PDB file of C-alpha atoms and ligand atoms in Angstrom:
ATOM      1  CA  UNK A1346       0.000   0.000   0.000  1.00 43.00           C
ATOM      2  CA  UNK A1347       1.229   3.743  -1.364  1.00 42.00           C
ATOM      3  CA  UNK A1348       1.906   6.324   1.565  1.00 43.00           C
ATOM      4  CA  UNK A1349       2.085   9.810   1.137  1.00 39.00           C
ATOM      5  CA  UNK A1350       3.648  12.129   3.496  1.00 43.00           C
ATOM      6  CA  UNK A1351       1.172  15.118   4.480  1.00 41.00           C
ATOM      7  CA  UNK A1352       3.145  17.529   2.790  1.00 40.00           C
ATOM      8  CA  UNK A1353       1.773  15.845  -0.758  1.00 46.00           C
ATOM      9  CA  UNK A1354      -1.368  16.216   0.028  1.00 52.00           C
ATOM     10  CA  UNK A1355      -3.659  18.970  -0.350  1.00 60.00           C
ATOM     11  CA  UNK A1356      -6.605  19.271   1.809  1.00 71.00           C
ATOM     12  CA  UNK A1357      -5.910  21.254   5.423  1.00 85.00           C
ATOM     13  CA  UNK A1358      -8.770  19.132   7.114  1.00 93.00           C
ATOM     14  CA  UNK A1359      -9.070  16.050   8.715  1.00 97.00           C
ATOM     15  CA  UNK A1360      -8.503  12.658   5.807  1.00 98.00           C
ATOM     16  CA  UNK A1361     -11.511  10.652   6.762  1.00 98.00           C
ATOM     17  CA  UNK A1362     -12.159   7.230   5.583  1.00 98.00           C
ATOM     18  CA  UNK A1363     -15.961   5.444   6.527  1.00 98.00           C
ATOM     19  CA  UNK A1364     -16.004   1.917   6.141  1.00 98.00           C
ATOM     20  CA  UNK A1365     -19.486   0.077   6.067  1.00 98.00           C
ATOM     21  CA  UNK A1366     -20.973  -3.605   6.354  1.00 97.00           C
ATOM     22  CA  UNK A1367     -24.377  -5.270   6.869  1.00 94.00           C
ATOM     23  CA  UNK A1368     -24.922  -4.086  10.229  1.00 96.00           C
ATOM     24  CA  UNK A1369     -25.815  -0.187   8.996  1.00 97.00           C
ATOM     25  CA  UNK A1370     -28.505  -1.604   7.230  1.00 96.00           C
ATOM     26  CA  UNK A1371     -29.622  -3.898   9.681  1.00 94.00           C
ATOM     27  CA  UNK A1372     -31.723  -1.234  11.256  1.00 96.00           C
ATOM     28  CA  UNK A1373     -33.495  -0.493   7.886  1.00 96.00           C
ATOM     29  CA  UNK A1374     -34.511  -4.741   8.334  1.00 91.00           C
ATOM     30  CA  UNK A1375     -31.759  -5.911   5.613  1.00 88.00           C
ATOM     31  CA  UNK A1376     -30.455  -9.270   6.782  1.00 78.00           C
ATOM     32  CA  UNK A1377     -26.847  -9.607   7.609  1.00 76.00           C
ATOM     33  CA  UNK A1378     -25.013 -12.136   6.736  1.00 70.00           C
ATOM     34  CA  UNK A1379     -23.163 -13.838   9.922  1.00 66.00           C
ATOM     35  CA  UNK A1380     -25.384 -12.818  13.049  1.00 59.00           C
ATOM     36  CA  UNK A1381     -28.333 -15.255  12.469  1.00 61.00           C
ATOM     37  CA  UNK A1382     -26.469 -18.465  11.631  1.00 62.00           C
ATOM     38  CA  UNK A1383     -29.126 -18.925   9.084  1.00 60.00           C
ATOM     39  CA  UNK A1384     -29.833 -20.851   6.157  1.00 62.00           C
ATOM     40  CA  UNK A1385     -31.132 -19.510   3.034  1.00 63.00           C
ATOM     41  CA  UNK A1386     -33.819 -22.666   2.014  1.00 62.00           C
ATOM     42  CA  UNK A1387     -31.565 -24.727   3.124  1.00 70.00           C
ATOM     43  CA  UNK A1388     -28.253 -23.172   1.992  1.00 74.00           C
ATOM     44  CA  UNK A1389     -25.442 -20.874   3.060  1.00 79.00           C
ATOM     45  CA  UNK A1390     -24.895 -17.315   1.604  1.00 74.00           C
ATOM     46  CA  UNK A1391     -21.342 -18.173   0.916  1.00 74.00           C
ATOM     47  CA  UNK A1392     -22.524 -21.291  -1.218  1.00 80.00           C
ATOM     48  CA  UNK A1393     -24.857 -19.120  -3.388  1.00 87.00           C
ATOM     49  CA  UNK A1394     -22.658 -16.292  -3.871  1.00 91.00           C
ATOM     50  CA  UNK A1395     -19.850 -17.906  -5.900  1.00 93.00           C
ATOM     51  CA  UNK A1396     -19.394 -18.118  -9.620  1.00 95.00           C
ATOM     52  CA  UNK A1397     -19.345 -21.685  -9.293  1.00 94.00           C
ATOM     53  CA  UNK A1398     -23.073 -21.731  -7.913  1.00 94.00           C
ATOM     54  CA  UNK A1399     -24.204 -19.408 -10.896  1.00 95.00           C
ATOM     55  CA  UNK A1400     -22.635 -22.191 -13.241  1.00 94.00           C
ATOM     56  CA  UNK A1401     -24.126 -25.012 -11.538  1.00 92.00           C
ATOM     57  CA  UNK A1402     -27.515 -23.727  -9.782  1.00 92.00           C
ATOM     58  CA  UNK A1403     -28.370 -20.592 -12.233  1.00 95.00           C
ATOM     59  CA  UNK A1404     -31.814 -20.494 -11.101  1.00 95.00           C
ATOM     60  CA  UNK A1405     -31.378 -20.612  -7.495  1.00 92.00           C
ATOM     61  CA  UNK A1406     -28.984 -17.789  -7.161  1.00 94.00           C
ATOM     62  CA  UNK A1407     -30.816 -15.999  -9.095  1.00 96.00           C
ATOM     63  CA  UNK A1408     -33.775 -16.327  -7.045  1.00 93.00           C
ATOM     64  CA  UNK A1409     -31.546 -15.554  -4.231  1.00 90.00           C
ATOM     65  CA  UNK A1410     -30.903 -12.664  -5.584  1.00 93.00           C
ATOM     66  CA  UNK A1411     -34.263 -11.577  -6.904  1.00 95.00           C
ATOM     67  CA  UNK A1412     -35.767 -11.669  -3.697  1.00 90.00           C
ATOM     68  CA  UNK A1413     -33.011  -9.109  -2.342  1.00 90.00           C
ATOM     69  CA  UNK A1414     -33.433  -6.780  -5.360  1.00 94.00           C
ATOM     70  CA  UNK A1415     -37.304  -6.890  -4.435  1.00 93.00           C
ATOM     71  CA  UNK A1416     -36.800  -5.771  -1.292  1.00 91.00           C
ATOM     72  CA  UNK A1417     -34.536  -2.864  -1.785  1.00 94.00           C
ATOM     73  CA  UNK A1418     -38.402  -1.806  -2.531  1.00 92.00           C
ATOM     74  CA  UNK A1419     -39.721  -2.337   0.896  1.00 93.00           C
ATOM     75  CA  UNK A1420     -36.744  -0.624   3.040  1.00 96.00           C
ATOM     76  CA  UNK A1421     -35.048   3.272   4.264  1.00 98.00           C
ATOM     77  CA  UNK A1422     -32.569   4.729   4.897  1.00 98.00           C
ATOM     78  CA  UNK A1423     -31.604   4.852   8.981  1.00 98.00           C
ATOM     79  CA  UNK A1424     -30.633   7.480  10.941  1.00 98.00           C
ATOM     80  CA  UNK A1425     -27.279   5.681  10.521  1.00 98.00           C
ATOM     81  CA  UNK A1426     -27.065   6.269   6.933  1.00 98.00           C
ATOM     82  CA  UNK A1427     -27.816  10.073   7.548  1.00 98.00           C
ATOM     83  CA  UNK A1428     -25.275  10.463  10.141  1.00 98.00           C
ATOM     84  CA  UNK A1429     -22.715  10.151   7.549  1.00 98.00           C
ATOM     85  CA  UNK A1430     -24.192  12.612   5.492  1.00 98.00           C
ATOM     86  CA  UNK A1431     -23.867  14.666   7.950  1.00 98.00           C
ATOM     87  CA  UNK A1432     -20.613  13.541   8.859  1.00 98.00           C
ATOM     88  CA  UNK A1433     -19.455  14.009   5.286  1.00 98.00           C
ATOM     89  CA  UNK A1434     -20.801  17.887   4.905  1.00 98.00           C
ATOM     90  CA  UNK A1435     -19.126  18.345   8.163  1.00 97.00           C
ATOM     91  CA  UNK A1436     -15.737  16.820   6.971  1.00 98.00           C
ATOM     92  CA  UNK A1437     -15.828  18.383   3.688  1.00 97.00           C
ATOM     93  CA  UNK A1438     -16.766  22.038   5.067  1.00 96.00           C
ATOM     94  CA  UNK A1439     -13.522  21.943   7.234  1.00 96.00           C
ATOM     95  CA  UNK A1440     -11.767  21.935   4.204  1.00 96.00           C
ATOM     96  CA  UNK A1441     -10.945  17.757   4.821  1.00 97.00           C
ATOM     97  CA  UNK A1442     -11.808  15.060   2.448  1.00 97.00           C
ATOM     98  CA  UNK A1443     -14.421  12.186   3.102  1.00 98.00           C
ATOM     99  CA  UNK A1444     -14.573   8.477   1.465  1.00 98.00           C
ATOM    100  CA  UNK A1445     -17.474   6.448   2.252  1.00 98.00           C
ATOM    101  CA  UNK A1446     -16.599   2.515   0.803  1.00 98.00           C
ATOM    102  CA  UNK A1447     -19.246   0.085   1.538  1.00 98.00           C
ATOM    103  CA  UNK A1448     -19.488  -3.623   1.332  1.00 97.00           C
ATOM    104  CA  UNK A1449     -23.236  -3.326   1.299  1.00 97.00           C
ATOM    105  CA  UNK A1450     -24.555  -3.869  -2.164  1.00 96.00           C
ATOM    106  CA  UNK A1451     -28.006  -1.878  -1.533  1.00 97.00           C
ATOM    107  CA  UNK A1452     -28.391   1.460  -2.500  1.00 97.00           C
ATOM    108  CA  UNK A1453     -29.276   2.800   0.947  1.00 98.00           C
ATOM    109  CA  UNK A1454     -26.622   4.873   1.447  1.00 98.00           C
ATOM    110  CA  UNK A1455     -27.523   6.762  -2.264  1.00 98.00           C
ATOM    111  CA  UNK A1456     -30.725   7.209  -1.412  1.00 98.00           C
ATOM    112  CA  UNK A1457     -29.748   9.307   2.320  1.00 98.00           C
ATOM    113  CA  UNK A1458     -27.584  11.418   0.205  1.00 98.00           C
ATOM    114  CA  UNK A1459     -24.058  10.132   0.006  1.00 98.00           C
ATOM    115  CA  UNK A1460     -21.854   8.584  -2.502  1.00 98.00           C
ATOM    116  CA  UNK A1461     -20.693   5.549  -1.684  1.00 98.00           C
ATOM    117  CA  UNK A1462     -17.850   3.454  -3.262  1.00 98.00           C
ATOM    118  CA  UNK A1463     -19.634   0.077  -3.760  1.00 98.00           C
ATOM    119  CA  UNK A1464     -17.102  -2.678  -3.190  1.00 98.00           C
ATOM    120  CA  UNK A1465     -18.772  -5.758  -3.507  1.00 98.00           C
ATOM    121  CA  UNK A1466     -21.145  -4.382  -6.466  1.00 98.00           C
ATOM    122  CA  UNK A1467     -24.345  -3.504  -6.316  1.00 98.00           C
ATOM    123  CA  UNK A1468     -28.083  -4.956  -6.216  1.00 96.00           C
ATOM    124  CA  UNK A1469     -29.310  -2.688  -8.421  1.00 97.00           C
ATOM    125  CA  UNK A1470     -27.070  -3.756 -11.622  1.00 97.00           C
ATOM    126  CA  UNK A1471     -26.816  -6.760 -13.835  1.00 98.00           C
ATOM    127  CA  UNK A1472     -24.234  -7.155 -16.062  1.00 97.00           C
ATOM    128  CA  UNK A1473     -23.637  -9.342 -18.703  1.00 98.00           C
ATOM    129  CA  UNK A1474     -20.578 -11.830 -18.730  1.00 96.00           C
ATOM    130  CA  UNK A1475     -20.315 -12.690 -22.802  1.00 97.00           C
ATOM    131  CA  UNK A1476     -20.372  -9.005 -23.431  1.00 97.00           C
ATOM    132  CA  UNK A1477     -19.524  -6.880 -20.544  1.00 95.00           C
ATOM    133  CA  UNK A1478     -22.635  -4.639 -20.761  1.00 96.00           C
ATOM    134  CA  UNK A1479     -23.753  -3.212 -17.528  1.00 97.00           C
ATOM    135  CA  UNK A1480     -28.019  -2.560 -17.231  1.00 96.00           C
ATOM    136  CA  UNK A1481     -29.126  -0.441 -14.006  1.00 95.00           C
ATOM    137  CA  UNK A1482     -32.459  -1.833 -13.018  1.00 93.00           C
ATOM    138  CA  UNK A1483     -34.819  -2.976 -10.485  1.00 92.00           C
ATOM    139  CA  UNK A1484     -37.690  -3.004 -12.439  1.00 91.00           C
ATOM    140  CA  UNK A1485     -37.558  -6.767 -13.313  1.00 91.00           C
ATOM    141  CA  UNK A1486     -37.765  -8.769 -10.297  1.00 93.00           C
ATOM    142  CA  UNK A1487     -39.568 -11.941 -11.044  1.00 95.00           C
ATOM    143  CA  UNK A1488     -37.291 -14.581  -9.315  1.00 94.00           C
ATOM    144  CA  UNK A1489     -38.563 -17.196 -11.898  1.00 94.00           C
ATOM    145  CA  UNK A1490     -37.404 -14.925 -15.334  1.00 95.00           C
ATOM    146  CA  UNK A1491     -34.008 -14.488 -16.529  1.00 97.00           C
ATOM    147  CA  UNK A1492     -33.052 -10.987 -18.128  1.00 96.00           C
ATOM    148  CA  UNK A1493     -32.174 -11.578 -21.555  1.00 96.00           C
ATOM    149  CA  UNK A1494     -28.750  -8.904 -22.600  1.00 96.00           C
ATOM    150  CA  UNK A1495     -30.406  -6.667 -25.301  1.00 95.00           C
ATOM    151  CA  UNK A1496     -27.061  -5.886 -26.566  1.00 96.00           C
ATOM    152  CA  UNK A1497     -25.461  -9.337 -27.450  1.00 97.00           C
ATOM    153  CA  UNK A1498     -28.526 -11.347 -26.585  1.00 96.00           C
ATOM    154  CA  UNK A1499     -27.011 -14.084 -23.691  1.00 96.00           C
ATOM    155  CA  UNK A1500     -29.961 -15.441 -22.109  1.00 95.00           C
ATOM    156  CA  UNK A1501     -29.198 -14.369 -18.762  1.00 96.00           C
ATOM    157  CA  UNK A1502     -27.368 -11.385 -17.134  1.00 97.00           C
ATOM    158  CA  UNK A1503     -25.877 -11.625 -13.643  1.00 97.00           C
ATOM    159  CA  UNK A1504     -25.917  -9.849 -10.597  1.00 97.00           C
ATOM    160  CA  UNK A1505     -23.606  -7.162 -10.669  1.00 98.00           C
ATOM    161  CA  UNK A1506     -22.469  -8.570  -7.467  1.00 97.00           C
ATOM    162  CA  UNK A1507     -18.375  -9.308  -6.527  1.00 97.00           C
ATOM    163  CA  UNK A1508     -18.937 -13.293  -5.257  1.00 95.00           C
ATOM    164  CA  UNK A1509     -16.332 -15.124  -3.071  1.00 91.00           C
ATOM    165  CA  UNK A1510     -13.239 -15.495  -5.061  1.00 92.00           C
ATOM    166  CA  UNK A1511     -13.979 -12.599  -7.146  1.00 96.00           C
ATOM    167  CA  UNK A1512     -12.042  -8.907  -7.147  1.00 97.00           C
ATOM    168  CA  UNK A1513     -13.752  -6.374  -5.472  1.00 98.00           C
ATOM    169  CA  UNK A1514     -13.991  -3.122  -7.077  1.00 98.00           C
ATOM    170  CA  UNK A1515     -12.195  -0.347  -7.107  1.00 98.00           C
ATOM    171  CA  UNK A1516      -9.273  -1.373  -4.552  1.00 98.00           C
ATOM    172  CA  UNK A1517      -7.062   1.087  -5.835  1.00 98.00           C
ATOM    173  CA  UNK A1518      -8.834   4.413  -5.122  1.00 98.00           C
ATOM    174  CA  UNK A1519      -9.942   2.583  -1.734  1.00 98.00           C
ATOM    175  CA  UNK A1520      -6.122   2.036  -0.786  1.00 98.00           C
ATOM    176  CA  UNK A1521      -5.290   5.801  -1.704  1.00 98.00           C
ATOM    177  CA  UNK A1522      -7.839   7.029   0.893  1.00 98.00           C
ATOM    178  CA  UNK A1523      -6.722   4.583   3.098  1.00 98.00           C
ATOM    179  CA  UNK A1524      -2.754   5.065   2.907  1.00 98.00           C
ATOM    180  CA  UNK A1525      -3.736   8.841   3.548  1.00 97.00           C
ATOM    181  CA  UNK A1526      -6.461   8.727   5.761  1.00 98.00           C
ATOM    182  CA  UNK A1527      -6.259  10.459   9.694  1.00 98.00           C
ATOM    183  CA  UNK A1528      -9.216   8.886  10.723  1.00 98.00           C
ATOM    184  CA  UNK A1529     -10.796   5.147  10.057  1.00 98.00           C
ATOM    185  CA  UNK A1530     -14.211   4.351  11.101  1.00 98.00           C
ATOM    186  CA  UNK A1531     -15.668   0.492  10.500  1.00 98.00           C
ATOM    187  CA  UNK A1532     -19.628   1.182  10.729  1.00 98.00           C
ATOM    188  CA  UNK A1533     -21.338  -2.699  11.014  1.00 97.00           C
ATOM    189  CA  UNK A1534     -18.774  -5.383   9.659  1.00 96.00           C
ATOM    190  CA  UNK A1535     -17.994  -8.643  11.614  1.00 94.00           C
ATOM    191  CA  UNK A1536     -14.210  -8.210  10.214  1.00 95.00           C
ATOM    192  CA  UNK A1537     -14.354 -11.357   8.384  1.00 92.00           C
ATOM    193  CA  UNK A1538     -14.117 -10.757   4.881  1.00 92.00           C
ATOM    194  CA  UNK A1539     -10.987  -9.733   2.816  1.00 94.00           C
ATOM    195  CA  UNK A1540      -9.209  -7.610   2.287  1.00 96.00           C
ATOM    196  CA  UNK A1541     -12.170  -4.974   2.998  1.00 97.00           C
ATOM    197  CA  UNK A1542     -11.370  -6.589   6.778  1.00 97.00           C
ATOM    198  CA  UNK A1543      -7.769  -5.614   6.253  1.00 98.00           C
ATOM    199  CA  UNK A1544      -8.041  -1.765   6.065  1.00 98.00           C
ATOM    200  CA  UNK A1545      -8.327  -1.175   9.807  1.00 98.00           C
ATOM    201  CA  UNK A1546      -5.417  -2.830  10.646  1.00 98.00           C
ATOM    202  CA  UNK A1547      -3.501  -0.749   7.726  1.00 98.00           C
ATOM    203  CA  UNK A1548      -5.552   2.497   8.988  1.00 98.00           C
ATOM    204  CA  UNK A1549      -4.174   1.970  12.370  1.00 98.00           C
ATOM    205  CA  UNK A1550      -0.586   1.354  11.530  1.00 97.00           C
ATOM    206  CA  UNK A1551      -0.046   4.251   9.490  1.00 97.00           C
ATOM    207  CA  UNK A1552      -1.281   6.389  12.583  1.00 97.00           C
ATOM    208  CA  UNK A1553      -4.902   7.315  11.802  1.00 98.00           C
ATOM    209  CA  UNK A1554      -7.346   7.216  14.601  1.00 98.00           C
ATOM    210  CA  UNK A1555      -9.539   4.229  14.318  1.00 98.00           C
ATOM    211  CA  UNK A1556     -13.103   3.814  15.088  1.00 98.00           C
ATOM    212  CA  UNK A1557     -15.528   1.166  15.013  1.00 98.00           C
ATOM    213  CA  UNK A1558     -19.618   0.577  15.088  1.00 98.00           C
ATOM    214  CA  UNK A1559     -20.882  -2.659  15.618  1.00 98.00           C
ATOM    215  CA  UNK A1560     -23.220  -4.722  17.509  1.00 96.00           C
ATOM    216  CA  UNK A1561     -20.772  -7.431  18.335  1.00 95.00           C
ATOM    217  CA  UNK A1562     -16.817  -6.590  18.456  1.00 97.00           C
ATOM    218  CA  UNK A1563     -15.831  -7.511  15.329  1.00 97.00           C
ATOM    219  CA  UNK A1564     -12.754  -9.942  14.676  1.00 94.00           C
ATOM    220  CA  UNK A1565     -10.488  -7.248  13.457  1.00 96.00           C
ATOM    221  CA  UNK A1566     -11.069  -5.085  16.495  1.00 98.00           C
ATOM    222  CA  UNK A1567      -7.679  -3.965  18.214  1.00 98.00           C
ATOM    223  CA  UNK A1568      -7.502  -2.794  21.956  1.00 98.00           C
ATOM    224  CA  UNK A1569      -6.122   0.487  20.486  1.00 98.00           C
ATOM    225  CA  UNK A1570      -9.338   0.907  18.329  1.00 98.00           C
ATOM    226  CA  UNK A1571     -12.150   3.192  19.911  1.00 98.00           C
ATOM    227  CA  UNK A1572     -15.154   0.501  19.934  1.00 98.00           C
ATOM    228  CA  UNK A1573     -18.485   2.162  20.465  1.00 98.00           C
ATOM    229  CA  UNK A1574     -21.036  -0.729  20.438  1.00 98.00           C
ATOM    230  CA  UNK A1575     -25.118  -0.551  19.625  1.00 98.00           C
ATOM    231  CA  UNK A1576     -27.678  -0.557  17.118  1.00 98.00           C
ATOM    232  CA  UNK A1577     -26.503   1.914  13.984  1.00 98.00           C
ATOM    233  CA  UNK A1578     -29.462   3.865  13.998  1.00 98.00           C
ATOM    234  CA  UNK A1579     -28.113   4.922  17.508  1.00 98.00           C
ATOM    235  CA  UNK A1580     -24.958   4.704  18.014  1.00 98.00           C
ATOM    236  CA  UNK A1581     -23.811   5.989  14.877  1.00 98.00           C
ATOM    237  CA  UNK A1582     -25.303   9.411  15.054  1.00 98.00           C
ATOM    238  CA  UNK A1583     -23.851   9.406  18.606  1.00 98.00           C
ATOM    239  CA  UNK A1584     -20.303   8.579  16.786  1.00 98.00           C
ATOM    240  CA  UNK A1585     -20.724  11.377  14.823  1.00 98.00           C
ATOM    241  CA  UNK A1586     -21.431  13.680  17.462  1.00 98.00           C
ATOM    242  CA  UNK A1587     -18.048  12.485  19.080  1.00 98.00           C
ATOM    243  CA  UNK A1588     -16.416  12.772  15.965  1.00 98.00           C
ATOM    244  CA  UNK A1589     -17.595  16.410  15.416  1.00 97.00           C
ATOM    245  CA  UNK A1590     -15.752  17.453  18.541  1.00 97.00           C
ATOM    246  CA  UNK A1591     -13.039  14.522  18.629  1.00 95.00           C
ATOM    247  CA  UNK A1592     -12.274  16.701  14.819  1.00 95.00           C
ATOM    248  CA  UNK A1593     -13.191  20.319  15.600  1.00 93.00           C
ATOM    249  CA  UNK A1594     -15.761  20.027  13.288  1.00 94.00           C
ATOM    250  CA  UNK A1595     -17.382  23.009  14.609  1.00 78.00           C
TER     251      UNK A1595
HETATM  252  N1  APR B1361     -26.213  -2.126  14.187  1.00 92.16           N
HETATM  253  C1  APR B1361     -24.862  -2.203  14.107  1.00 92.16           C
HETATM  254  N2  APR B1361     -24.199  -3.349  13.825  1.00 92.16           N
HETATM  255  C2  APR B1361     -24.936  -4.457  13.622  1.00 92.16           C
HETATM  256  C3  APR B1361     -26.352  -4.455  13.703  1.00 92.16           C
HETATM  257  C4  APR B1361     -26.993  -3.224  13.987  1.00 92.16           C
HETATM  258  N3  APR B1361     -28.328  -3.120  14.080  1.00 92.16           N
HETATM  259  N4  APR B1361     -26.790  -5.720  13.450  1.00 92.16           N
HETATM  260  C5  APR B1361     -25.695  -6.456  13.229  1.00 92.16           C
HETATM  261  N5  APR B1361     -24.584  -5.697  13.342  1.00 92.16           N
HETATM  262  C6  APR B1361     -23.170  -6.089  13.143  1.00 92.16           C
HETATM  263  C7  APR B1361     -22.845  -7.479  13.601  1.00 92.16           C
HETATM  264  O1  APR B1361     -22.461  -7.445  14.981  1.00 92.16           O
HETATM  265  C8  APR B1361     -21.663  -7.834  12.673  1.00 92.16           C
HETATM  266  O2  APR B1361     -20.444  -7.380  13.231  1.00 92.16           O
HETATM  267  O3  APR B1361     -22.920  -6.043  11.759  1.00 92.16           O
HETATM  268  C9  APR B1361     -21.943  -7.022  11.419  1.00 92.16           C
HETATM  269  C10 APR B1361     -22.475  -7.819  10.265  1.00 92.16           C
HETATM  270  O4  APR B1361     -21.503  -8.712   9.829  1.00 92.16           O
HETATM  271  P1  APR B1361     -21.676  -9.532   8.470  1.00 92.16           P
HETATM  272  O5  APR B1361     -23.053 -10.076   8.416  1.00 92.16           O
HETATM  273  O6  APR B1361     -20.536 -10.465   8.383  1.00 92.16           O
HETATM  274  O7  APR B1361     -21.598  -8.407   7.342  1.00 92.16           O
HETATM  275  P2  APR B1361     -20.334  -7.776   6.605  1.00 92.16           P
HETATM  276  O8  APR B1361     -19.182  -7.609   7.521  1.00 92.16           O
HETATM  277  O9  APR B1361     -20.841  -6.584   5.901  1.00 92.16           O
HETATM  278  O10 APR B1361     -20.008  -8.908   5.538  1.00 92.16           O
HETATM  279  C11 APR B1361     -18.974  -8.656   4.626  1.00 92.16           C
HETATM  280  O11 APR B1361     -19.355 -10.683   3.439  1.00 92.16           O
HETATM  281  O12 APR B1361     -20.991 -12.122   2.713  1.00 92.16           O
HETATM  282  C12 APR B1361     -20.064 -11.187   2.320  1.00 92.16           C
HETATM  283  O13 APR B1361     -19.989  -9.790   0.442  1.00 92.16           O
HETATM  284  C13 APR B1361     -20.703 -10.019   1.637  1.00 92.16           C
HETATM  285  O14 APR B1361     -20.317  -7.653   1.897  1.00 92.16           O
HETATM  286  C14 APR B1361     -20.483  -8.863   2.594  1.00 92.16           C
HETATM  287  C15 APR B1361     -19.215  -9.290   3.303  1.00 92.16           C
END
């Protein structure tokens, strides 16, 4: 990972990286994935979400993920997700900069007002794997239809979705904020899943502050790391808050 010395960088405010996982959402009812030990009819989320499961069981995974691009319909925001809004216009007013990545692949965070950098992909595209197109849509949920690509005509696009032994997105603008950032806050991940998992530990040893939401202490967590534990659509408005004077945000 790059790391540039503060005198190469040009903001005069505080660097501040956000970092979210299933639990922000949680209060808007999305499921997480670890907390429930649940099956999904019969099956774990890690054994749908491989490319190996598309191959194999096309029209359960799709179903799978049908039913979660349904209910992006039925849920909010949280006050969570407008914290860091806030958070952001706060940041960005004090002349600082502000990256919000997210493993989450629903679109809450868009629709409180922020701009998230989607990780793991995102519910709300497919995307064709003969012909690379990408199709933004939520409008065609029947779990028991494929969508046909219009472009190259494949019979079925896939979740835009980054699966277990796939590349997440956009690691290398993610590990320029990181290398950089002064402050690191983990908002609602159990810590498990790399390398988004990794970028506390790197946040912490180049010197940022590090801060972390969650329910349960996540596996990552470090003594060093400022843990403030609760539901998100509490406790990270209350993080905020601390932040805002923590940063002289005011
Ligand atoms: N408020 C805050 N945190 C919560 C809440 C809540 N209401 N409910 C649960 N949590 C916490 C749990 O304590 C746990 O630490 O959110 C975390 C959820 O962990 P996971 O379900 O493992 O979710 P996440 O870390 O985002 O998973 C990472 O794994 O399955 C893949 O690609 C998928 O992006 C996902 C990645």
């Amino acid at each position: 990972m790059q790391h540039f010395e503060s005198s190469e960088l040009s903001s005069s405010g505080p660097r501040v990286v956000v970092m979210t996982g299933a639990g922000i959402s949680a209060d808007s009812g999305v499921r997480t994935f670890r907390d429930h030990g649940g099956l999904w009819e019969g099956h774990r989320p890690e054994d749908v979400a491989t490319p190996q499961a598309w191959r194999r069981e096309r029209k359960l995974v799709w179903r799978f993920y049908q039913q979660r691009r349904a209910q992006l319909g039925a849920v909010s925001p949280n006050p969570g997700h407008a914290a860091l809004v806030a958070l952001e216009q706060r940041v960005r007013a004090a002349g600082g900069e502000f990256t919000l990545v997210t493993q989450n692949v629903d679109d809450l965070h868009e629709r409180a007002g922020s701009r998230p950098i989607h990780m793991h992909g995102e519910l709300a595209w497919l995307r064709c794997e003969r012909c690379e197109r990408r199709l933004h849509d939520l409008e065609q949920v029947d779990p028991d239809r494929f969508v046909r690509c219009d472009a190259c005509g494949h019979d079925a696009l896939r979740p835009d979705i980054v699966w277990f032994g796939e590349m997440p997105y956009h690691l290398e603008s993610i590990e320029l904020a990181v290398s950089s950032c002064t402050d690191f806050i983990a908002v609602g991940t159990s810590g498990v899943v790399w390398p988004a998992a990794g970028y506390l530990h790197a946040a912490r040893q180049l010197g940022a502050r590090t801060w972390v939401q969650s329910l349960d202490a996540p596996e990552n967590l470090d003594p060093s790391d400022r843990f403030r534990p609760g539901r998100a659509a509490l406790a990270v408005p209350a993080l905020v808050d601390e932040l805002v004077l923590e940063l002289g945000l005011r």
